[in-house]
Tab-separated table of C-alpha atoms in Angstrom:
chain	number	residue	atom	x	y	z
A	240	MET	CA	-5.252	40.808	56.400
A	241	SER	CA	-5.150	38.469	53.382
A	242	ASP	CA	-7.229	35.334	52.976
A	243	ASN	CA	-4.075	33.272	53.459
A	244	ASP	CA	-3.343	35.017	56.747
A	245	GLN	CA	-6.901	34.335	57.873
A	246	GLN	CA	-6.559	30.663	57.078
A	247	LEU	CA	-3.505	30.532	59.309
A	248	ARG	CA	-5.678	31.454	62.307
A	249	VAL	CA	-6.489	27.780	62.388
A	250	SER	CA	-3.654	25.366	61.817
A	251	LYS	CA	-2.734	24.214	58.333
A	252	ILE	CA	-3.637	20.647	57.551
A	253	ARG	CA	-1.387	18.067	56.007
A	254	ASN	CA	-3.920	16.077	54.059
A	255	GLY	CA	-7.618	16.711	53.643
A	256	THR	CA	-10.057	19.405	52.525
A	257	VAL	CA	-10.386	23.100	53.217
A	258	ILE	CA	-13.824	24.504	52.513
A	259	ASP	CA	-13.491	28.241	52.146
A	260	HIS	CA	-15.926	31.065	51.434
A	261	ILE	CA	-18.821	29.555	53.335
A	262	ALA	CA	-21.353	32.278	54.155
A	263	GLY	CA	-20.828	33.533	57.698
A	264	GLY	CA	-22.592	31.408	60.277
A	265	GLN	CA	-23.140	28.366	58.024
A	266	ALA	CA	-20.087	26.311	59.035
A	267	LEU	CA	-21.927	24.098	61.488
A	268	ASN	CA	-24.579	23.401	58.865
A	269	VAL	CA	-21.810	22.449	56.439
A	270	LEU	CA	-20.517	19.977	58.995
A	271	ALA	CA	-24.032	18.623	59.462
A	272	ILE	CA	-24.610	18.184	55.749
A	273	LEU	CA	-21.296	16.322	55.491
A	274	GLY	CA	-22.203	14.141	58.445
A	275	ILE	CA	-19.218	15.331	60.434
A	276	ASP	CA	-20.052	15.276	64.122
A	277	GLY	CA	-16.631	14.583	65.617
A	278	THR	CA	-17.267	10.904	66.339
A	279	SER	CA	-15.256	9.586	63.391
A	280	GLY	CA	-11.901	10.726	64.757
A	281	ASP	CA	-11.249	13.146	61.898
A	282	SER	CA	-9.524	16.341	63.022
A	283	VAL	CA	-11.775	19.275	62.135
A	284	SER	CA	-11.048	23.001	62.429
A	285	VAL	CA	-13.718	25.654	62.109
A	286	ALA	CA	-13.320	29.406	61.803
A	287	MET	CA	-16.488	31.469	61.812
A	288	ASN	CA	-17.399	35.003	60.795
A	289	MET	CA	-14.016	35.988	59.502
A	290	PRO	CA	-13.746	39.148	57.372
A	291	SER	CA	-14.066	38.458	53.654
A	292	ASP	CA	-13.833	40.765	50.654
A	293	ARG	CA	-16.269	38.613	48.693
A	294	LEU	CA	-18.824	37.752	51.342
A	295	GLY	CA	-18.424	40.337	54.083
A	296	HIS	CA	-18.079	37.559	56.599
A	297	LYS	CA	-17.191	33.988	55.886
A	298	ASP	CA	-16.640	30.667	57.595
A	299	VAL	CA	-13.844	28.207	56.849
A	300	VAL	CA	-13.861	24.481	57.608
A	301	LYS	CA	-10.769	22.287	57.486
A	302	VAL	CA	-11.187	18.529	57.573
A	303	GLU	CA	-7.978	16.566	58.163
A	304	GLY	CA	-7.568	13.213	56.479
A	305	ARG	CA	-10.661	13.383	54.291
A	306	GLU	CA	-11.119	14.434	50.677
A	307	LEU	CA	-14.699	15.297	49.864
A	308	SER	CA	-16.411	13.389	47.089
A	309	GLN	CA	-18.041	15.218	44.215
A	310	ASP	CA	-21.475	14.219	45.577
A	311	GLU	CA	-20.651	15.814	48.896
A	312	VAL	CA	-19.408	18.935	47.183
A	313	ASP	CA	-22.585	19.147	45.117
A	314	VAL	CA	-24.747	18.949	48.189
A	315	LEU	CA	-22.721	21.662	49.889
A	316	SER	CA	-23.835	24.039	47.196
A	317	LEU	CA	-27.336	24.089	48.639
A	318	ILE	CA	-26.229	26.037	51.691
A	319	ALA	CA	-22.830	27.358	50.606
A	320	PRO	CA	-23.153	28.306	46.939
A	321	ALA	CA	-20.040	30.517	47.013
A	322	ALA	CA	-17.821	27.919	48.677
A	323	THR	CA	-14.474	26.888	47.269
A	324	ILE	CA	-13.030	23.451	47.884
A	325	ASN	CA	-9.297	23.032	48.347
A	326	ILE	CA	-7.913	19.522	48.373
A	327	ILE	CA	-4.707	19.421	50.398
A	328	ARG	CA	-1.956	16.811	50.084
A	329	ASP	CA	1.250	17.117	52.061
A	330	TYR	CA	0.367	20.738	52.956
A	331	ASP	CA	-0.040	21.764	49.306
A	332	VAL	CA	-3.265	22.699	47.528
A	333	VAL	CA	-3.424	20.119	44.742
A	334	GLU	CA	-6.923	20.937	43.565
A	335	LYS	CA	-9.170	23.963	43.929
A	336	ARG	CA	-12.728	24.203	42.664
A	337	ARG	CA	-16.049	25.950	43.177
A	338	VAL	CA	-19.131	24.030	44.203
A	339	GLU	CA	-21.832	23.425	41.596
A	340	ARG	CA	-25.503	22.991	42.277
A	341	PRO	CA	-26.710	19.461	41.436
A	342	SER	CA	-30.047	18.868	39.736
A	343	VAL	CA	-31.167	16.431	42.455
A	344	VAL	CA	-30.130	15.659	46.039
A	345	GLU	CA	-31.006	12.323	47.623
A	346	GLY	CA	-31.100	11.372	51.275
A	347	VAL	CA	-29.827	14.770	52.384
A	348	LEU	CA	-32.905	16.777	53.318
A	349	GLU	CA	-35.974	15.775	55.276
A	350	CYS	CA	-39.277	16.707	53.697
A	351	PRO	CA	-41.059	19.202	55.954
A	352	ASN	CA	-44.429	17.762	54.905
A	353	HIS	CA	-45.189	15.313	57.711
A	354	ASN	CA	-47.681	13.618	55.406
A	355	CYS	CA	-45.029	12.864	52.772
A	356	ILE	CA	-44.342	9.158	52.257
A	357	THR	CA	-40.588	9.767	52.619
A	358	THR	CA	-41.113	10.611	56.294
A	359	GLU	CA	-42.545	7.137	56.900
A	360	ASP	CA	-40.625	3.962	57.660
A	361	GLU	CA	-40.355	2.971	54.006
A	362	PRO	CA	-37.236	1.853	52.111
A	363	VAL	CA	-36.901	5.121	50.215
A	364	ASP	CA	-34.615	8.129	50.524
A	365	SER	CA	-35.893	11.652	50.282
A	366	ARG	CA	-35.252	13.145	46.857
A	367	PHE	CA	-35.388	16.843	46.034
A	368	ALA	CA	-35.073	18.524	42.681
A	369	VAL	CA	-32.828	21.570	42.977
A	370	GLY	CA	-34.134	24.751	41.378
A	371	ASP	CA	-32.825	28.270	41.124
A	372	ASP	CA	-34.602	29.474	44.224
A	373	GLY	CA	-35.295	26.369	46.272
A	374	VAL	CA	-35.708	22.631	46.278
A	375	ARG	CA	-38.797	20.532	45.612
A	376	CYS	CA	-39.699	17.106	46.986
A	377	GLU	CA	-39.993	14.693	44.070
A	378	TYR	CA	-42.568	12.649	45.959
A	379	CYS	CA	-45.037	15.143	47.447
A	380	ASP	CA	-44.053	18.346	45.554
A	381	THR	CA	-43.412	20.353	48.717
A	382	ILE	CA	-41.147	23.305	47.956
A	383	ILE	CA	-38.518	24.530	50.420
A	384	ARG	CA	-37.213	27.995	49.718
A	385	ASP	CA	-35.972	29.222	53.078
A	386	ASP	CA	-33.835	27.815	55.857
A	387	LEU	CA	-32.612	24.708	54.051
A	388	PRO	CA	-30.218	23.796	56.869
A	389	ALA	CA	-33.194	23.261	59.182
A	390	HIS	CA	-34.205	20.372	56.942
A	391	ILE	CA	-30.882	18.579	56.804
A	392	LEU	CA	-31.361	14.952	57.773
A	393	ALA	CA	-29.518	13.896	60.896
A	394	GLU	CA	-26.961	11.133	60.306
B	148	MET	CA	-50.624	6.719	24.792
B	149	ARG	CA	-48.041	4.710	26.687
B	150	HIS	CA	-47.339	5.250	30.361
B	151	ASP	CA	-46.243	2.476	32.677
B	152	HIS	CA	-47.784	4.224	35.642
B	153	ILE	CA	-50.343	7.002	36.066
B	154	ILE	CA	-49.151	8.960	39.071
B	155	SER	CA	-49.937	12.606	38.452
B	156	ALA	CA	-51.981	14.718	36.085
B	157	LYS	CA	-48.761	16.575	35.384
B	158	GLN	CA	-47.491	13.654	33.315
B	159	LEU	CA	-50.458	13.838	30.921
B	160	SER	CA	-50.038	15.828	27.741
B	161	ARG	CA	-52.947	17.308	25.814
B	162	GLY	CA	-52.539	14.413	23.400
B	163	ASP	CA	-52.674	11.831	26.209
B	164	ILE	CA	-55.816	13.430	27.580
B	165	GLU	CA	-57.551	13.531	24.200
B	166	THR	CA	-56.604	9.896	23.580
B	167	VAL	CA	-58.184	8.727	26.836
B	168	LEU	CA	-61.275	10.899	26.443
B	169	ASP	CA	-61.822	9.852	22.814
B	170	HIS	CA	-61.463	6.207	23.794
B	171	ALA	CA	-63.853	6.737	26.716
B	172	ALA	CA	-66.380	8.269	24.327
B	173	ASP	CA	-66.103	5.197	22.064
B	174	ILE	CA	-66.638	2.929	25.056
B	175	ALA	CA	-69.580	4.969	26.355
B	176	ALA	CA	-71.191	4.759	22.916
B	177	ASP	CA	-70.942	0.964	22.763
B	178	PRO	CA	-69.796	-0.578	26.052
B	179	GLY	CA	-70.733	-4.094	24.938
B	180	ALA	CA	-68.053	-3.985	22.258
B	181	PHE	CA	-65.391	-3.911	24.964
B	182	ALA	CA	-66.885	-6.572	27.235
B	183	ASP	CA	-64.340	-9.266	26.387
B	184	ARG	CA	-61.371	-7.000	26.061
B	185	HIS	CA	-59.428	-8.187	29.122
B	186	THR	CA	-60.949	-11.488	30.172
B	187	ASP	CA	-57.739	-12.794	31.743
B	188	THR	CA	-56.805	-9.595	33.533
B	189	LEU	CA	-56.723	-9.163	37.296
B	190	LEU	CA	-56.569	-5.702	38.823
B	191	GLY	CA	-55.132	-5.389	42.334
B	192	MET	CA	-57.102	-2.954	44.487
B	193	LEU	CA	-55.025	-1.462	47.289
B	194	PHE	CA	-57.142	1.044	49.187
B	195	PHE	CA	-55.507	2.196	52.383
B	196	GLU	CA	-58.261	4.675	53.168
B	197	PRO	CA	-62.002	4.660	52.608
B	198	SER	CA	-63.316	5.175	49.101
B	199	THR	CA	-66.700	4.577	47.566
B	200	ARG	CA	-66.916	6.100	44.102
B	201	THR	CA	-63.318	5.628	43.019
B	202	LYS	CA	-63.115	2.052	44.233
B	203	MET	CA	-66.495	1.037	42.823
B	204	SER	CA	-65.876	2.683	39.473
B	205	PHE	CA	-62.472	1.005	39.058
B	206	THR	CA	-64.093	-2.318	39.998
B	207	THR	CA	-66.935	-1.749	37.567
B	208	ALA	CA	-64.552	-0.648	34.825
B	209	MET	CA	-62.380	-3.746	35.138
B	210	LYS	CA	-65.387	-6.075	35.220
B	211	ARG	CA	-66.992	-4.355	32.220
B	212	LEU	CA	-63.751	-5.011	30.328
B	213	GLY	CA	-64.176	-8.713	31.128
B	214	GLY	CA	-61.526	-8.817	33.834
B	215	ASP	CA	-61.721	-9.131	37.584
B	216	ILE	CA	-60.281	-7.566	40.700
B	217	VAL	CA	-58.345	-8.742	43.744
B	218	ASP	CA	-59.110	-6.548	46.722
B	219	MET	CA	-56.740	-6.098	49.647
B	220	GLY	CA	-59.725	-5.330	51.847
B	221	SER	CA	-59.605	-2.899	54.716
B	222	VAL	CA	-56.332	-1.903	56.343
B	223	GLU	CA	-57.602	-3.326	59.618
B	224	SER	CA	-57.880	-6.796	58.112
B	225	SER	CA	-54.613	-6.724	56.152
B	226	SER	CA	-50.953	-7.313	56.917
B	227	VAL	CA	-50.515	-3.538	56.985
B	228	LYS	CA	-52.002	-3.767	60.451
B	229	LYS	CA	-48.986	-5.922	61.355
B	230	GLY	CA	-46.623	-3.152	60.301
B	231	GLU	CA	-45.856	-4.168	56.710
B	232	SER	CA	-44.426	-1.349	54.629
B	233	LEU	CA	-46.223	-0.064	51.556
B	234	ALA	CA	-43.187	-1.012	49.474
B	235	ASP	CA	-43.495	-4.634	50.595
B	236	THR	CA	-47.256	-4.723	50.104
B	237	VAL	CA	-47.106	-3.584	46.491
B	238	ARG	CA	-44.203	-5.943	45.722
B	239	VAL	CA	-46.250	-8.871	46.998
B	240	VAL	CA	-49.488	-7.964	45.250
B	241	GLU	CA	-47.824	-7.261	41.911
B	242	GLY	CA	-47.064	-10.979	41.806
B	243	TYR	CA	-50.776	-11.740	41.935
B	244	THR	CA	-52.119	-9.227	39.458
B	245	ASP	CA	-51.624	-7.504	36.112
B	246	ALA	CA	-52.034	-3.930	37.319
B	247	LEU	CA	-52.464	-2.081	40.595
B	248	VAL	CA	-54.715	0.722	41.793
B	249	LEU	CA	-53.489	2.479	44.920
B	250	ARG	CA	-55.310	4.856	47.268
B	251	HIS	CA	-53.176	5.910	50.219
B	252	PRO	CA	-53.354	8.738	52.764
B	253	MET	CA	-49.722	9.854	52.336
B	254	GLU	CA	-48.590	12.282	49.624
B	255	GLY	CA	-46.070	10.744	47.245
B	256	SER	CA	-47.152	7.198	48.114
B	257	ALA	CA	-48.112	6.294	44.551
B	258	LYS	CA	-44.835	7.566	43.169
B	259	MET	CA	-42.863	5.636	45.742
B	260	ALA	CA	-44.911	2.470	45.208
B	261	SER	CA	-44.420	2.695	41.447
B	262	GLU	CA	-40.660	2.512	41.977
B	263	PHE	CA	-41.027	-0.970	43.478
B	264	VAL	CA	-43.234	-2.647	40.879
B	265	ASP	CA	-43.086	-3.553	37.212
B	266	VAL	CA	-46.831	-3.857	36.579
B	267	PRO	CA	-48.713	-0.644	35.745
B	268	LEU	CA	-49.801	1.293	38.822
B	269	VAL	CA	-52.566	3.895	38.921
B	270	ASN	CA	-52.712	6.559	41.616
B	271	ALA	CA	-56.277	6.634	42.928
B	272	GLY	CA	-55.489	9.454	45.342
B	273	ASP	CA	-52.433	10.084	47.521
B	274	GLY	CA	-53.298	12.217	50.522
B	275	ALA	CA	-53.650	15.848	49.520
B	276	GLY	CA	-51.474	15.176	46.469
B	277	GLN	CA	-52.926	14.030	43.179
B	278	HIS	CA	-55.935	12.129	41.821
B	279	PRO	CA	-55.280	11.856	38.078
B	280	THR	CA	-58.134	9.516	37.132
B	281	GLN	CA	-60.647	11.825	38.803
B	282	THR	CA	-59.156	14.561	36.654
B	283	LEU	CA	-59.657	12.519	33.500
B	284	LEU	CA	-63.322	11.982	34.261
B	285	ASP	CA	-63.630	15.668	35.193
B	286	LEU	CA	-62.120	16.630	31.856
B	287	TYR	CA	-64.421	14.222	30.042
B	288	THR	CA	-67.403	15.879	31.709
B	289	ILE	CA	-66.090	19.368	30.952
B	290	ARG	CA	-65.473	18.501	27.304
B	291	GLU	CA	-68.934	17.002	26.954
B	292	ASN	CA	-70.664	20.029	28.460
B	293	ALA	CA	-68.557	23.103	27.789
B	294	GLY	CA	-65.755	22.043	25.457
B	295	PHE	CA	-62.126	23.024	25.890
B	296	ASP	CA	-62.093	26.107	23.652
B	297	ASP	CA	-62.084	29.467	25.480
B	298	LEU	CA	-62.997	27.676	28.676
B	299	THR	CA	-63.439	29.776	31.819
B	300	ILE	CA	-63.651	27.630	34.932
B	301	GLY	CA	-64.123	28.474	38.591
B	302	ILE	CA	-62.806	26.008	41.160
B	303	MET	CA	-64.229	26.637	44.616
B	304	GLY	CA	-63.771	25.228	48.109
B	305	ASP	CA	-60.778	23.609	49.774
B	306	LEU	CA	-58.045	24.343	47.280
B	307	LYS	CA	-55.213	23.733	49.717
B	308	TYR	CA	-55.829	20.103	50.591
B	309	GLY	CA	-58.079	19.049	47.708
B	310	ARG	CA	-56.160	16.591	45.557
B	311	THR	CA	-58.833	16.658	42.858
B	312	VAL	CA	-58.250	20.400	42.579
B	313	HIS	CA	-54.480	20.041	42.307
B	314	SER	CA	-54.745	17.452	39.551
B	315	LEU	CA	-57.419	19.331	37.646
B	316	ALA	CA	-55.529	22.631	37.808
B	317	HIS	CA	-52.448	21.015	36.305
B	318	ALA	CA	-54.425	19.329	33.539
B	319	LEU	CA	-56.331	22.491	32.642
B	320	THR	CA	-53.075	24.169	31.717
B	321	THR	CA	-52.895	21.818	28.729
B	322	VAL	CA	-56.129	23.254	27.309
B	323	ASP	CA	-55.274	26.886	28.102
B	324	ALA	CA	-58.334	27.314	30.292
B	325	SER	CA	-58.790	30.524	32.234
B	326	GLN	CA	-58.780	29.341	35.841
B	327	HIS	CA	-60.402	31.167	38.755
B	328	PHE	CA	-59.859	29.852	42.265
B	329	ILE	CA	-62.420	30.775	44.903
B	330	SER	CA	-61.711	29.954	48.538
B	331	PRO	CA	-61.124	31.331	52.016
B	332	GLU	CA	-57.611	32.752	52.272
B	333	SER	CA	-56.639	29.935	54.630
B	334	LEU	CA	-57.472	27.298	52.000
B	335	GLN	CA	-55.864	28.794	48.907
B	336	LEU	CA	-53.738	26.762	46.513
B	337	PRO	CA	-50.484	25.320	47.870
B	338	ARG	CA	-47.206	26.896	46.815
B	339	SER	CA	-46.211	23.991	44.566
B	340	VAL	CA	-49.406	24.180	42.477
B	341	ARG	CA	-49.151	27.957	42.140
B	342	TYR	CA	-45.567	27.514	41.024
B	343	ASP	CA	-46.518	24.945	38.378
B	344	LEU	CA	-49.379	27.036	37.055
B	345	HIS	CA	-47.116	30.045	36.851
B	346	GLU	CA	-44.442	28.005	35.049
B	347	ALA	CA	-47.062	26.719	32.607
B	348	GLY	CA	-48.110	30.290	31.876
B	349	ALA	CA	-51.664	29.541	32.980
B	350	GLY	CA	-54.220	32.298	33.294
B	351	VAL	CA	-54.991	32.149	37.002
B	352	ARG	CA	-56.918	34.464	39.312
B	353	GLU	CA	-57.799	33.993	42.958
B	354	HIS	CA	-60.961	35.210	44.672
B	355	THR	CA	-62.555	35.008	48.076
B	356	ASP	CA	-66.037	35.834	46.716
B	357	LEU	CA	-67.776	33.680	44.095
B	358	GLY	CA	-69.974	36.619	43.095
B	359	GLU	CA	-66.960	38.410	41.623
B	360	ILE	CA	-66.587	35.876	38.874
B	361	LEU	CA	-69.715	33.679	38.660
B	362	PRO	CA	-71.302	35.442	35.646
B	363	GLU	CA	-68.197	34.765	33.532
B	364	LEU	CA	-67.908	31.045	34.231
B	365	ASP	CA	-68.601	28.185	31.834
B	366	VAL	CA	-67.908	25.621	34.564
B	367	LEU	CA	-68.095	25.868	38.353
B	368	TYR	CA	-66.241	23.022	40.086
B	369	VAL	CA	-67.240	22.870	43.752
B	370	THR	CA	-65.384	20.948	46.446
B	371	ARG	CA	-66.161	20.376	50.089
B	372	ILE	CA	-64.634	22.641	52.693
B	373	GLN	CA	-63.512	20.188	55.311
B	374	ALA	CA	-64.238	21.136	58.903
B	375	GLU	CA	-61.274	19.091	60.121
B	376	ARG	CA	-58.877	21.444	58.315
B	377	PHE	CA	-59.724	24.343	60.613
B	378	PRO	CA	-58.124	24.843	64.005
B	379	ASP	CA	-61.452	25.816	65.549
B	380	GLU	CA	-65.018	25.100	64.570
B	381	SER	CA	-66.239	28.695	64.751
B	382	GLU	CA	-63.721	29.694	62.078
B	383	TYR	CA	-64.998	26.865	59.885
B	384	ARG	CA	-68.630	27.869	60.327
B	385	GLU	CA	-67.791	31.444	59.446
B	386	VAL	CA	-66.243	30.614	56.076
B	387	ALA	CA	-68.140	27.479	55.065
B	388	GLY	CA	-71.418	29.345	54.615
B	389	GLN	CA	-69.805	31.694	52.127
B	390	TYR	CA	-68.988	28.836	49.774
B	391	GLN	CA	-72.373	27.180	49.483
B	392	ILE	CA	-74.473	27.511	46.357
B	393	ASP	CA	-78.158	27.030	45.722
B	394	ALA	CA	-80.498	27.600	42.784
B	395	ASP	CA	-80.852	31.275	43.709
B	396	THR	CA	-77.073	31.738	43.665
B	397	LEU	CA	-76.968	30.418	40.125
B	398	ALA	CA	-79.466	33.000	38.878
B	399	ALA	CA	-76.443	35.220	38.261
B	400	ALA	CA	-74.696	32.555	36.178
B	401	LYS	CA	-74.737	31.869	32.455
B	402	ASP	CA	-77.687	29.729	31.378
B	403	ASP	CA	-75.338	26.998	30.226
B	404	LEU	CA	-73.086	26.997	33.307
B	405	THR	CA	-72.002	23.451	34.195
B	406	VAL	CA	-71.795	22.735	37.941
B	407	MET	CA	-69.496	19.883	38.924
B	408	HIS	CA	-68.381	18.262	42.188
B	409	PRO	CA	-66.112	15.248	42.765
B	410	LEU	CA	-68.533	14.044	45.483
B	411	PRO	CA	-69.339	13.306	48.192
B	412	ARG	CA	-71.012	16.632	48.845
B	413	VAL	CA	-72.234	17.665	52.254
B	414	ASP	CA	-73.977	21.018	52.132
B	415	GLU	CA	-71.919	23.035	49.668
B	416	ILE	CA	-74.436	22.412	46.865
B	417	ALA	CA	-78.071	22.681	47.933
B	418	HIS	CA	-80.386	19.959	46.675
B	419	ASP	CA	-82.440	22.472	44.697
B	420	VAL	CA	-79.494	22.738	42.297
B	421	ASP	CA	-80.006	19.052	41.401
B	422	GLU	CA	-83.170	19.954	39.533
B	423	THR	CA	-81.494	22.604	37.386
B	424	THR	CA	-79.848	22.050	34.024
B	425	HIS	CA	-76.570	23.190	35.603
B	426	ALA	CA	-76.152	20.056	37.717
B	427	GLN	CA	-73.753	17.568	36.134
B	428	TYR	CA	-72.137	16.021	39.224
B	429	PHE	CA	-73.981	12.729	39.089
B	430	GLN	CA	-73.280	12.332	35.382
B	431	GLN	CA	-69.690	13.276	36.237
B	432	ALA	CA	-69.537	10.385	38.711
B	433	HIS	CA	-71.055	8.012	36.144
B	434	ASN	CA	-68.423	9.070	33.622
B	435	GLY	CA	-65.837	7.505	35.909
B	436	VAL	CA	-66.607	4.062	34.491
B	437	PRO	CA	-66.021	4.634	30.756
B	438	VAL	CA	-63.049	6.888	31.496
B	439	ARG	CA	-61.413	4.315	33.773
B	440	MET	CA	-62.271	1.558	31.272
B	441	ALA	CA	-60.503	3.599	28.623
B	442	LEU	CA	-57.466	4.241	30.785
B	443	LEU	CA	-57.134	0.611	31.866
B	444	ASP	CA	-57.625	-0.596	28.313
B	445	LEU	CA	-54.900	1.722	27.038
B	446	MET	CA	-52.520	0.888	29.886
B	447	LEU	CA	-53.058	-2.830	29.457
B	448	GLY	CA	-52.361	-2.724	25.763
B	449	GLY	CA	-55.799	-2.219	24.278
B	450	ASP	CA	-54.463	0.242	21.729
B	451	GLN	CA	-52.256	-2.344	20.071
């Protein structure tokens, strides 16, 4: 079965974004990191743990009516470094690109250090420097290496 | 040296450190020559948790430079009690003063506060994070007693939560010191400090027994093992006794070993050590004044 056939398991979208090659089981975390919880009215399709030559198993997310910004794509790289982004207009792929890891992510992750000032009611967003093998709080220096999705800030 | 804010020892280069220490030495040699240096300067003191030495030495330093301080007072008597954010507090007080000194129980508080003010801000301790001015006076004391060349230093006690340890460890990488960390396994260095030391290529070894390394040390920096860090008291009692030193312990040390402590001590250094030539912790505390005078003078434009 080709990748195209797999994508047809969920309906094609007219306009929006297809996020492909998400590591198997990470699709819901991708939705969380994009702040997509179904309340906005966007039509969202999710396929999980589909066979993939590159990844073994992969997830695919299709978001109707929304083109992801570069900032959103950058942040995705933290949990889906192999993801590809397909921008769809009138059923055609008009743009296809890989995600790239940003040097810093702001307001995306919650610092796991409960004594970090960013966890207080202060007018400041969390800010993490992105390294090769983890992220590091720019305020308290706490390093997160594992289970990044567990630290995604709720919208 | 030119830094708007002093937040972490990590921002200090070897050159920055030497500049402050050299200036502190000049001040210590002739403090009267600096008495009118900053007669119109007001330093805002924002201490959100108790402090004796740090607060008094900053106060003394500013007054010995001819300036004065404005003190927020205790948290209980301030608007913080009414729920004011730290960001608002520092924005208000920067309008009253020429520079700010902040002590706060949360890690990263000084960095965050510095993003809301234009006057220079000095981190006087942020939770278990950093305490860069303590590090400067520690380095001054180390340089005076042991020098920076081929320095072998042991740092013992609560290495996990001790902010003075974190700051000092970072700064010691700039002088290529050989660092030995002695602690119970449960209080070893946090991951972020280990990472930084590794990245800096620092010579670092960890021990659970002081005896393994004591004879090699030029400096032994002792910190308090805090009972409140342990989930149960019996576990604390078991380890705390292993990290106490007395005059007999130091019989195995070099004759010119320098023993330091950021103070306050409880029982980790027995009083019989005070009478030995090793003890430098009170002089270390006294060095806080010329070092903080030097830092304030440089930050406030005294080098121009």
